[in-house]
Coordinates of N, CA and C in Angstrom, one line a residue:
X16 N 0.8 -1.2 0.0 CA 0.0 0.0 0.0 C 0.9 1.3 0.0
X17 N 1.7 1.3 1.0 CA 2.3 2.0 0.8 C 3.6 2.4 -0.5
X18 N 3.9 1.6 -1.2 CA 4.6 1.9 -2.6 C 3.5 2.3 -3.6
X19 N 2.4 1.6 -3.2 CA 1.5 3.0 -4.7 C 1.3 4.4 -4.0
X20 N 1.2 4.6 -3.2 CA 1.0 6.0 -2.1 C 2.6 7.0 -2.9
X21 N 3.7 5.9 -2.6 CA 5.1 6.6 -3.1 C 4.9 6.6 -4.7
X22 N 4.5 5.9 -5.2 CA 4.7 5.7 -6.3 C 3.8 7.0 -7.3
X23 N 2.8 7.2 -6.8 CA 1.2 7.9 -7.3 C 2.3 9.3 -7.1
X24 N 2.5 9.9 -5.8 CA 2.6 11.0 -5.3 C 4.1 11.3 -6.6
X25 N 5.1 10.9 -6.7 CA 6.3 10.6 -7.9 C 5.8 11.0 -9.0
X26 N 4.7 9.7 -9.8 CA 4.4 10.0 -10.9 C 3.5 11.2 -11.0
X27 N 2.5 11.7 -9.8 CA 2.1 13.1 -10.5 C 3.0 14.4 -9.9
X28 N 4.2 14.1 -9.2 CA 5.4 15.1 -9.8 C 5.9 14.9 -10.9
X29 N 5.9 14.3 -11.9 CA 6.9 14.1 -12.6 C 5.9 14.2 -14.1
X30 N 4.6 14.2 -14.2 CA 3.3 14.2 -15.1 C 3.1 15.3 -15.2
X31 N 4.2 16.3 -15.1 CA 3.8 17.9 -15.5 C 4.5 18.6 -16.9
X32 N 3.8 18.8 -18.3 CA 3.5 19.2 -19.0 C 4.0 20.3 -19.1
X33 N 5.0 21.1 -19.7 CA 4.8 22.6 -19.6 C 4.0 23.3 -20.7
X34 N 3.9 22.8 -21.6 CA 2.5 23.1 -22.5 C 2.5 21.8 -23.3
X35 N 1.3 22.0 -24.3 CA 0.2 21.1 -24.6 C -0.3 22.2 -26.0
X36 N -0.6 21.5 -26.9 CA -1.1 21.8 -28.3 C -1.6 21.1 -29.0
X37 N -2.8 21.2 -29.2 CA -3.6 20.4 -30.1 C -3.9 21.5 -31.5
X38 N -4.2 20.8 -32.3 CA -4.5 21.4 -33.5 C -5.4 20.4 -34.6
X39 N -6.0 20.8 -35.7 CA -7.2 20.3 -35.7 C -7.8 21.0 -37.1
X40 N -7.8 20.1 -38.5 CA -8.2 21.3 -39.1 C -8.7 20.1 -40.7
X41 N -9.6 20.5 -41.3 CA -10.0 19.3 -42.7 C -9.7 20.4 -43.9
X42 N -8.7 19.8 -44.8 CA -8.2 20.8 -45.9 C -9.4 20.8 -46.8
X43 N -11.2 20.6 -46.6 CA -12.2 20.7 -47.7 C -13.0 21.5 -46.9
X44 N -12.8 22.0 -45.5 CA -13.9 22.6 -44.8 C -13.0 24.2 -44.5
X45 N -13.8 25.1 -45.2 CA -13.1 26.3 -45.1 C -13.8 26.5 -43.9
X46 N -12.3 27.0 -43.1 CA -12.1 27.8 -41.5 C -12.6 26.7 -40.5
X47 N -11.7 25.6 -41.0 CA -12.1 24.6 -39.7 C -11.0 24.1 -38.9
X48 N -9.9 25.0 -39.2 CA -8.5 24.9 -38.2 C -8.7 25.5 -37.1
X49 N -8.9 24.9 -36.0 CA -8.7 24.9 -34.7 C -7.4 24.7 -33.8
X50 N -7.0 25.4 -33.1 CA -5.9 25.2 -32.2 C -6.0 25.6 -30.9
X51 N -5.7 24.4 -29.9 CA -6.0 24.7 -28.7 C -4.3 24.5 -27.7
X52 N -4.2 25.7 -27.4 CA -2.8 25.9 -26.7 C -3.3 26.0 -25.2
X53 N -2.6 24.7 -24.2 CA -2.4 25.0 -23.0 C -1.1 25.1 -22.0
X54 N -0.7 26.5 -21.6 CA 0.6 26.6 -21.2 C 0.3 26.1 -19.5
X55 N 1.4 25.7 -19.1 CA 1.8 25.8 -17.4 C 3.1 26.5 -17.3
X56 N 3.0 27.6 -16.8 CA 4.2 28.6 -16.4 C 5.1 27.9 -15.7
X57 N 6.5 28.0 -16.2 CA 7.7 27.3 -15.8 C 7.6 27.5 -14.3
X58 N 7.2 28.3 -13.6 CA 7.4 28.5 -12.4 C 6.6 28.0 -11.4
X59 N 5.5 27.3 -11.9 CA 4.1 26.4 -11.5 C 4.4 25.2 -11.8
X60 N 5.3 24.7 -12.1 CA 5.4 23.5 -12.7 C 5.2 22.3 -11.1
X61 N 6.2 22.6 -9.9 CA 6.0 22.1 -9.3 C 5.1 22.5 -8.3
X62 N 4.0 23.4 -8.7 CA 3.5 24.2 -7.4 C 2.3 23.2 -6.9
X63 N 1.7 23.0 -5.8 CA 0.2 22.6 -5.9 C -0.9 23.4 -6.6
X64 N -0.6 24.9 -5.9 CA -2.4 25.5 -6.4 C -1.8 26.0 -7.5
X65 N -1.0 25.6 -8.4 CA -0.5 26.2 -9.5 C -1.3 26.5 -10.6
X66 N -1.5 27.4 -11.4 CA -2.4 27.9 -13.1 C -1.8 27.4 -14.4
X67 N -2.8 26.9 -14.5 CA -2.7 26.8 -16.1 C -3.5 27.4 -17.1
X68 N -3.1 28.1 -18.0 CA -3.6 29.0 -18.7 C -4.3 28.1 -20.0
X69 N -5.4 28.1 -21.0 CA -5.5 27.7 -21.9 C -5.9 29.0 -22.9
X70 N -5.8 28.6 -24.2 CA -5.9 29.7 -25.2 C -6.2 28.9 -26.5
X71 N -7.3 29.2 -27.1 CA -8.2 28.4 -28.3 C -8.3 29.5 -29.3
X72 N -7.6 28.8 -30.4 CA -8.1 29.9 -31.5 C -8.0 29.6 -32.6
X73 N -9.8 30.1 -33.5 CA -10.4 29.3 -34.4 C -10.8 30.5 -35.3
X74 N -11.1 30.3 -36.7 CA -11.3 31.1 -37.4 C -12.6 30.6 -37.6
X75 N -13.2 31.9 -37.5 CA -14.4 32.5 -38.0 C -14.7 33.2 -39.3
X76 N -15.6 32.1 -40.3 CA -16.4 33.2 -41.9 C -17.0 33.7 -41.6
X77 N -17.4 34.1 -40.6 CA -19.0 35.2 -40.6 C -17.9 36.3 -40.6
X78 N -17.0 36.5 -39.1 CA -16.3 37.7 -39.1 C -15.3 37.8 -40.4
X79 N -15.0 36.8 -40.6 CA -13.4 36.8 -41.4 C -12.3 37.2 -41.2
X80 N -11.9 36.2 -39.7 CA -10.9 36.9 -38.8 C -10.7 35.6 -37.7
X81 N -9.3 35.8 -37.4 CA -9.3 34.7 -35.7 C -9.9 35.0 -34.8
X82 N -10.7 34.5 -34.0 CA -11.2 34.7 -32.9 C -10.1 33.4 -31.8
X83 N -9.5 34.4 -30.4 CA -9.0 33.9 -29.5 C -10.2 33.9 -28.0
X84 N -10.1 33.2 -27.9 CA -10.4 32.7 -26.2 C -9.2 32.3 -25.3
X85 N -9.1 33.3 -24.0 CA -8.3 32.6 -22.9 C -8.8 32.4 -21.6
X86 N -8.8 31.7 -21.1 CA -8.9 31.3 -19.6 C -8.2 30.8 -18.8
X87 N -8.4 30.4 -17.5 CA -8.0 29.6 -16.9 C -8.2 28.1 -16.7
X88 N -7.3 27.0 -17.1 CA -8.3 25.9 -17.2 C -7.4 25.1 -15.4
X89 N -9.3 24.6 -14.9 CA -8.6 23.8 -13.3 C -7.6 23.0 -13.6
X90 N -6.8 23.2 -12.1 CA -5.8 21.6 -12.1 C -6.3 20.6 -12.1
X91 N -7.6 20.3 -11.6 CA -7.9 18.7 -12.0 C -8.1 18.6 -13.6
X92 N -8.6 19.5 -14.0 CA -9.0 19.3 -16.1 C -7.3 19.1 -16.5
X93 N -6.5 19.8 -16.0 CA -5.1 19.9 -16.3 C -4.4 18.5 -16.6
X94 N -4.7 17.9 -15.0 CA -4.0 16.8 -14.5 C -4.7 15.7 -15.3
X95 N -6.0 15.8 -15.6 CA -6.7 14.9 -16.8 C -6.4 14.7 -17.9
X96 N -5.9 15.7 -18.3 CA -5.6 16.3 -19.5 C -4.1 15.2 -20.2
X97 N -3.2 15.0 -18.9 CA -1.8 15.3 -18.5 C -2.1 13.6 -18.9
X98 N -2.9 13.2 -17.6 CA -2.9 11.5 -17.7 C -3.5 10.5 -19.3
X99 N -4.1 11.6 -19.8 CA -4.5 10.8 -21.1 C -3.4 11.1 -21.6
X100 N -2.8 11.8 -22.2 CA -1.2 12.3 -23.2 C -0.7 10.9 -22.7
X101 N -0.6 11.1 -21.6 CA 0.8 9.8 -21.0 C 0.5 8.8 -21.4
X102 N -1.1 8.3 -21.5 CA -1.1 6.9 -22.1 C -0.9 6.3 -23.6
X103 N -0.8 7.6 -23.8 CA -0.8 7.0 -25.4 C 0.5 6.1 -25.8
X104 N 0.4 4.9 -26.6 CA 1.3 4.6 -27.0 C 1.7 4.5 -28.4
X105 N 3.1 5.5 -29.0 CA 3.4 5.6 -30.2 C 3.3 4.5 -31.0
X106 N 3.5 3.5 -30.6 CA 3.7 2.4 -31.5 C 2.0 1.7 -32.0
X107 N 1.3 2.0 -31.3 CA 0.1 1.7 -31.6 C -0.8 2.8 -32.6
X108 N -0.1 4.3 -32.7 CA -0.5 5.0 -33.9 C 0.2 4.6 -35.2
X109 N 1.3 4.0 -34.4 CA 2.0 3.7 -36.0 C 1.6 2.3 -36.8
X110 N 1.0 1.4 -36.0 CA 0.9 0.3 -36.4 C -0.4 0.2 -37.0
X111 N -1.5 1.1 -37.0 CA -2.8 1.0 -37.4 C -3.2 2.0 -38.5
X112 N -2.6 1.3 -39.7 CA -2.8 2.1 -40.8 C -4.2 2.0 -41.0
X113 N -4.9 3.5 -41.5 CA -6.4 3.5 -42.1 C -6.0 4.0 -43.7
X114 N -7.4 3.9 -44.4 CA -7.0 4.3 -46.0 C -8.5 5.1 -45.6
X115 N -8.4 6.9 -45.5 CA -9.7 7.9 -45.3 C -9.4 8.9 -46.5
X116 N -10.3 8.9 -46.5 CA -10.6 10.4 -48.3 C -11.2 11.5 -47.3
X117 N -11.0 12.8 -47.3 CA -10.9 13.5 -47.0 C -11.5 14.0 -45.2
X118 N -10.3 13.5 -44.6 CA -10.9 13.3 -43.2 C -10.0 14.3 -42.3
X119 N -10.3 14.8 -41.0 CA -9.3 15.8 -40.4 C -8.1 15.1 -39.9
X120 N -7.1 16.1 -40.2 CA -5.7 16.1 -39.7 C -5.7 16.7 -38.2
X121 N -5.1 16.0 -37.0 CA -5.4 16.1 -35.7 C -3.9 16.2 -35.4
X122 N -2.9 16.9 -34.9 CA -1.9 17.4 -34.5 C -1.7 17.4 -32.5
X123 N -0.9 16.4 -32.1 CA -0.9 16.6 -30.8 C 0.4 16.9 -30.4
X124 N 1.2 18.1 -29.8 CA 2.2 18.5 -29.5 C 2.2 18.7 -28.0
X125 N 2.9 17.9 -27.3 CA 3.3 18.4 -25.7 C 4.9 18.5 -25.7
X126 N 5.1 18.9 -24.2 CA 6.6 18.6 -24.0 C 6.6 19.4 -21.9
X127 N 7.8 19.5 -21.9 CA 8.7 20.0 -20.3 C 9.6 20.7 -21.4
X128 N 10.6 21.7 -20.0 CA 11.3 22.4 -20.1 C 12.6 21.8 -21.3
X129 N 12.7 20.2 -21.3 CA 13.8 19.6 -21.9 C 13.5 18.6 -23.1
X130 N 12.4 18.5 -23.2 CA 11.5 17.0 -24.4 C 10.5 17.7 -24.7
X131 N 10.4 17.0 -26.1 CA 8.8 17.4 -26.6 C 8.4 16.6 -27.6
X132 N 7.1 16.1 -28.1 CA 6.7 15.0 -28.7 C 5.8 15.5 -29.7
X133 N 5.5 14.8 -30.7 CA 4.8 15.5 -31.5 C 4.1 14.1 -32.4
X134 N 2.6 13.9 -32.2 CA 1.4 13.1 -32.4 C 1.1 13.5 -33.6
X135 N 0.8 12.9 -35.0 CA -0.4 13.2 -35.7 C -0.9 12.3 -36.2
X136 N -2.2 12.3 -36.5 CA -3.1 11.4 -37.1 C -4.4 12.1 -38.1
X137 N -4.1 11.4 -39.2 CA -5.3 11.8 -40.2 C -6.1 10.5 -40.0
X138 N -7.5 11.4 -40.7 CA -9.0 10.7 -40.2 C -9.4 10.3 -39.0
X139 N -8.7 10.9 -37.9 CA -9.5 10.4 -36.7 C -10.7 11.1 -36.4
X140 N -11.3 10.1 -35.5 CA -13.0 9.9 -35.5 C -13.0 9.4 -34.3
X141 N -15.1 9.5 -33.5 CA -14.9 8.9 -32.3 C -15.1 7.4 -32.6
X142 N -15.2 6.9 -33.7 CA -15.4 5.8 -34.1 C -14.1 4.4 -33.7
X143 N -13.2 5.6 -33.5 CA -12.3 5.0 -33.3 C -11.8 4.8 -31.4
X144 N -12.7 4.5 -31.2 CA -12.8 4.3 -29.4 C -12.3 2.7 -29.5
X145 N -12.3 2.0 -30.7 CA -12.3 0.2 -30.6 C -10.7 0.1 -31.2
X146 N -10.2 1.0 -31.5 CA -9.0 0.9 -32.6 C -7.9 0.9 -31.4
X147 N -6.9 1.2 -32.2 CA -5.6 1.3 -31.3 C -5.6 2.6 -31.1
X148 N -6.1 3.6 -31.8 CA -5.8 5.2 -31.7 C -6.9 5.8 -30.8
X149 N -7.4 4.1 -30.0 CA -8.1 5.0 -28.9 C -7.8 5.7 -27.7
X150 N -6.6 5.5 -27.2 CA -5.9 6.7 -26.4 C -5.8 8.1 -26.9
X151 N -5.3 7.6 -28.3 CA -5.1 9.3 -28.4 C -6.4 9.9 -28.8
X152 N -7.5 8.8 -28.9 CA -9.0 9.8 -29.1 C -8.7 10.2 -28.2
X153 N -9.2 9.7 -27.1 CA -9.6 9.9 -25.6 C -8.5 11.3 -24.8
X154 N -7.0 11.0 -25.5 CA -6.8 12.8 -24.8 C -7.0 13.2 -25.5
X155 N -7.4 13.6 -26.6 CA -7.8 14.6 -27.7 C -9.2 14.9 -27.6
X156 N -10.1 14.4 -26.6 CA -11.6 14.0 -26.3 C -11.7 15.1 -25.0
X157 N -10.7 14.7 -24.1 CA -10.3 15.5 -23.4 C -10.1 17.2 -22.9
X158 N -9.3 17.0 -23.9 CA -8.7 18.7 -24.3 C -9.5 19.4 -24.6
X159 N -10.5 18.7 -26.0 CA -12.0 19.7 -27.0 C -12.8 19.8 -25.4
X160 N -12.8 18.5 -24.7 CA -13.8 18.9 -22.9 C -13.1 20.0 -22.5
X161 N -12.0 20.1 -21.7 CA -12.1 21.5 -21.2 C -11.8 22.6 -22.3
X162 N -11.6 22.9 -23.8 CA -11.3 23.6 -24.0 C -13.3 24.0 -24.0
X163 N -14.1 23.5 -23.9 CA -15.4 23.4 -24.8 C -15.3 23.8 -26.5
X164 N -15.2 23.0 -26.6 CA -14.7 22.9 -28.4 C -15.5 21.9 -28.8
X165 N -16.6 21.6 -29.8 CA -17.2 20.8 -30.5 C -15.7 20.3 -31.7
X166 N -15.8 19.8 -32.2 CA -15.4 19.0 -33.6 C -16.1 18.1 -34.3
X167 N -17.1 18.0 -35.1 CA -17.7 17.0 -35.9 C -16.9 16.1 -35.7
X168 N -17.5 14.8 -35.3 CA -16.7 13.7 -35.9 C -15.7 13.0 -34.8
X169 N -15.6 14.2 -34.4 CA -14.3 13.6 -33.1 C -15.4 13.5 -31.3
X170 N -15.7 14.3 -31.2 CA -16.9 14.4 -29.6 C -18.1 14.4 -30.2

């Protein structure tokens, strides 16, 4: 009991993000690039009540212009956020080739002060909850939740 107590309290020191980037966009649907940026200030990294900032921004045809949103997103949405990324496993996006005609391009970028990783997948869907690229639905499922972000196809 007590080595998961040591173990939990480690891995969510060590499960800290300094930003997060999702991106999101179908080359047949004009103004449907979406990008959702969430930073954690280097200086929060180890803090408890620490902020994390998010920042979404999507183009709009009516205006004909980017429209930004920023807020604050909670540390529990954060730390949710944190624990889906970590599960994903690369070898399971690579190993599950699909053949899709014109489907969205989904872009997942994290990293810390010293690494950073970088996810993509074309045609992902929530269809894909049974596949191998169901991790990376599920943080990507995640993110559009606290960013409140709809995406056809994906939530």
């Amino acid at each position: 009991m007590l080595f998961s107590i040591v173990s939990s309290i480690v891995f969510s020191q060590e499960a800290k993000l300094g930003y997060i980037t999702l991106e999101n966009s179908n080359s047949i649907v004009i103004g449907s690039h979406i990008k959702i940026e969430i930073f954690k200030p280097i200086y929060d990294l180890g803090k408890r009540d620490s902020h994390t900032e998010i920042k979404i921004t999507k183009y709009s045809v009516k205006e004909k212009k980017e429209l930004i949103e920023k807020y604050t997103l909670p540390e529990n949405e954060y730390i949710e956020i944190v624990n889906a990324i970590l599960k994903i496993n690369p070898i399971d996006l690579m190993n599950d080739f699909q053949t899709v005609i014109d489907g969205d391009y989904t872009t997942l970028k994290f990293g810390s002060i010293d690494a950073s990783v970088e996810y993509s997948v074309y045609g992902l869907s929530k269809g894909d909850k049974d596949t191998p690229y169901k991790d990376f639905l599920i943080a990507v499922q995640s993110i559009l939740k606290s960013a409140k972000v709809k995406i056809y196809g994906i939530n």
